[in-house]
């Protein structure tokens, strides 16, 4: 640090949230890989089981672009876990339907994701867990609920030193 380095007046919230989110995602990805799924595949299966949804709706829920969504659904179809079908509500629309095997894998993958989350929270004292979850919920539903429009896409920072 040099004399020209600005003094921090607040904790680096961006780093803390980004780093912990990244590590959590890598742990989930590694755990799901053991049963042959990616986090995106898990997301599509779970949300397609909730109700009849189109590929576009599932892409929005999973924050995926069209290309990524197509690749993900193609992989699910090849694995026999989901299939594209005409919607029962709108014959022009196609939905992603989860097969019986896909539903069984989704149940397994949800248990895996839940366990990774429990392990992360379990590393905190009980009282801190409740405070963290409440505070993150307040941020996610309040001040940080909606991204700000930006002409330049915001990319994830390189991981390294703070």
Coordinates of C-alpha atoms in Angstrom, one line a residue:
X1 CA 0.0 0.0 0.0
X2 CA 1.4 3.4 -0.9
X3 CA 0.6 6.9 0.4
X4 CA -1.6 7.3 -2.7
X5 CA -3.8 4.3 -1.9
X6 CA -7.2 5.6 -0.8
X7 CA -8.2 4.6 2.7
X8 CA -11.2 2.3 3.0
X9 CA -14.1 3.8 4.8
X10 CA -16.2 0.6 4.7
X11 CA -15.6 -3.2 4.5
X12 CA -15.3 -4.5 0.9
X13 CA -18.8 -5.9 0.7
X14 CA -18.5 -6.6 -3.0
X15 CA -15.5 -8.8 -2.5
X16 CA -17.0 -10.6 0.5
X17 CA -20.3 -11.4 -1.4
X18 CA -18.6 -12.2 -4.7
X19 CA -15.9 -14.4 -3.1
X20 CA -18.2 -16.4 -0.9
X21 CA -20.7 -16.8 -3.7
X22 CA -18.0 -18.0 -6.0
X23 CA -16.7 -20.6 -3.5
X24 CA -20.2 -21.8 -2.8
X25 CA -21.0 -22.2 -6.5
X26 CA -17.7 -24.2 -7.0
X27 CA -18.7 -26.5 -4.1
X28 CA -22.1 -27.0 -5.5
X29 CA -20.7 -27.7 -9.0
X30 CA -18.3 -30.3 -7.6
X31 CA -21.0 -32.0 -5.5
X32 CA -23.4 -32.1 -8.4
X33 CA -20.7 -33.4 -10.8
X34 CA -20.6 -36.6 -8.7
X35 CA -24.1 -37.5 -10.0
X36 CA -23.4 -36.2 -13.6
X37 CA -25.2 -32.8 -13.3
X38 CA -24.2 -29.2 -13.6
X39 CA -25.8 -26.5 -11.5
X40 CA -27.7 -25.3 -14.6
X41 CA -29.1 -28.8 -15.2
X42 CA -30.2 -28.9 -11.6
X43 CA -31.8 -25.5 -11.9
X44 CA -33.7 -26.4 -15.0
X45 CA -34.9 -29.8 -13.6
X46 CA -36.1 -28.3 -10.3
X47 CA -37.9 -25.3 -11.8
X48 CA -39.4 -27.4 -14.6
X49 CA -40.9 -29.7 -12.0
X50 CA -42.6 -26.8 -10.1
X51 CA -45.0 -26.0 -13.0
X52 CA -45.2 -26.1 -16.7
X53 CA -42.6 -23.7 -18.0
X54 CA -41.1 -22.9 -21.4
X55 CA -37.5 -22.9 -22.2
X56 CA -37.5 -19.1 -22.2
X57 CA -39.1 -18.9 -18.7
X58 CA -36.6 -21.4 -17.3
X59 CA -33.7 -19.4 -18.9
X60 CA -34.9 -16.3 -17.1
X61 CA -35.2 -18.1 -13.8
X62 CA -31.7 -19.5 -14.2
X63 CA -30.2 -16.3 -15.5
X64 CA -29.1 -18.1 -18.7
X65 CA -28.7 -16.8 -22.2
X66 CA -30.5 -18.6 -25.1
X67 CA -27.4 -20.5 -26.2
X68 CA -26.6 -21.8 -22.7
X69 CA -30.2 -22.8 -22.2
X70 CA -30.3 -24.8 -25.4
X71 CA -27.1 -26.6 -24.6
X72 CA -28.4 -27.4 -21.1
X73 CA -31.7 -28.7 -22.3
X74 CA -29.9 -30.7 -25.0
X75 CA -27.8 -32.3 -22.4
X76 CA -30.8 -33.1 -20.2
X77 CA -32.6 -34.7 -23.2
X78 CA -29.5 -36.8 -24.1
X79 CA -29.3 -38.0 -20.5
X80 CA -33.0 -38.9 -20.6
X81 CA -33.8 -36.5 -17.8
X82 CA -36.1 -34.0 -19.7
X83 CA -37.7 -33.5 -23.0
X84 CA -39.2 -30.7 -25.0
X85 CA -43.0 -31.0 -25.4
X86 CA -45.9 -28.9 -26.6
X87 CA -47.5 -26.9 -23.8
X88 CA -50.9 -28.0 -22.6
X89 CA -51.9 -24.4 -22.1
X90 CA -50.6 -22.9 -25.4
X91 CA -50.1 -25.3 -28.3
X92 CA -47.7 -22.9 -30.0
X93 CA -45.4 -23.0 -27.0
X94 CA -43.0 -25.8 -26.1
X95 CA -42.2 -26.7 -22.5
X96 CA -39.5 -28.6 -20.8
X97 CA -41.0 -31.7 -19.2
X98 CA -39.0 -33.7 -16.7
X99 CA -39.0 -37.5 -17.1
X100 CA -39.4 -39.9 -14.2
X101 CA -35.7 -40.4 -14.1
X102 CA -35.2 -36.7 -14.2
X103 CA -37.5 -36.2 -11.2
X104 CA -35.5 -38.8 -9.3
X105 CA -32.2 -37.1 -10.1
X106 CA -33.7 -33.6 -9.2
X107 CA -34.7 -34.9 -5.8
X108 CA -31.2 -36.3 -5.3
X109 CA -29.5 -33.1 -6.6
X110 CA -31.7 -30.9 -4.3
X111 CA -30.5 -32.9 -1.3
X112 CA -27.0 -32.3 -2.5
X113 CA -27.4 -28.6 -2.9
X114 CA -29.2 -28.4 0.5
X115 CA -26.3 -30.2 2.1
X116 CA -23.8 -27.8 0.6
X117 CA -25.8 -24.9 2.0
X118 CA -26.1 -26.6 5.4
X119 CA -22.4 -27.2 5.5
X120 CA -21.6 -23.6 4.7
X121 CA -24.1 -22.3 7.3
X122 CA -23.0 -24.9 9.8
X123 CA -19.5 -23.3 9.9
X124 CA -21.1 -20.3 11.7
X125 CA -22.4 -20.1 15.2
X126 CA -26.2 -20.5 15.4
X127 CA -26.9 -16.9 16.2
X128 CA -24.7 -15.7 13.3
X129 CA -26.5 -18.0 10.9
X130 CA -29.9 -16.4 11.6
X131 CA -28.5 -12.9 11.4
X132 CA -26.7 -13.6 8.1
X133 CA -29.7 -15.1 6.5
X134 CA -32.0 -12.3 7.7
X135 CA -29.6 -9.6 6.5
X136 CA -29.0 -11.2 3.1
X137 CA -32.8 -11.6 2.7
X138 CA -33.3 -8.0 3.5
X139 CA -30.7 -7.0 0.9
X140 CA -32.0 -9.3 -1.8
X141 CA -35.6 -8.1 -1.3
X142 CA -34.7 -4.5 -0.7
X143 CA -31.7 -2.3 -1.7
X144 CA -30.0 -4.9 -3.8
X145 CA -33.2 -6.4 -5.3
X146 CA -32.8 -5.0 -8.8
X147 CA -29.6 -4.7 -10.9
X148 CA -28.9 -1.2 -12.3
X149 CA -28.9 -0.9 -16.1
X150 CA -25.4 -0.5 -17.4
X151 CA -24.3 -0.2 -21.0
X152 CA -21.1 -2.1 -20.1
X153 CA -21.8 -5.6 -18.8
X154 CA -20.6 -6.2 -15.3
X155 CA -18.3 -9.2 -15.2
X156 CA -17.1 -11.2 -12.2
X157 CA -13.7 -9.9 -10.9
X158 CA -10.6 -12.1 -11.0
X159 CA -10.1 -13.9 -7.8
X160 CA -6.9 -13.1 -6.0
X161 CA -5.9 -10.6 -3.3
X162 CA -8.4 -8.3 -1.8

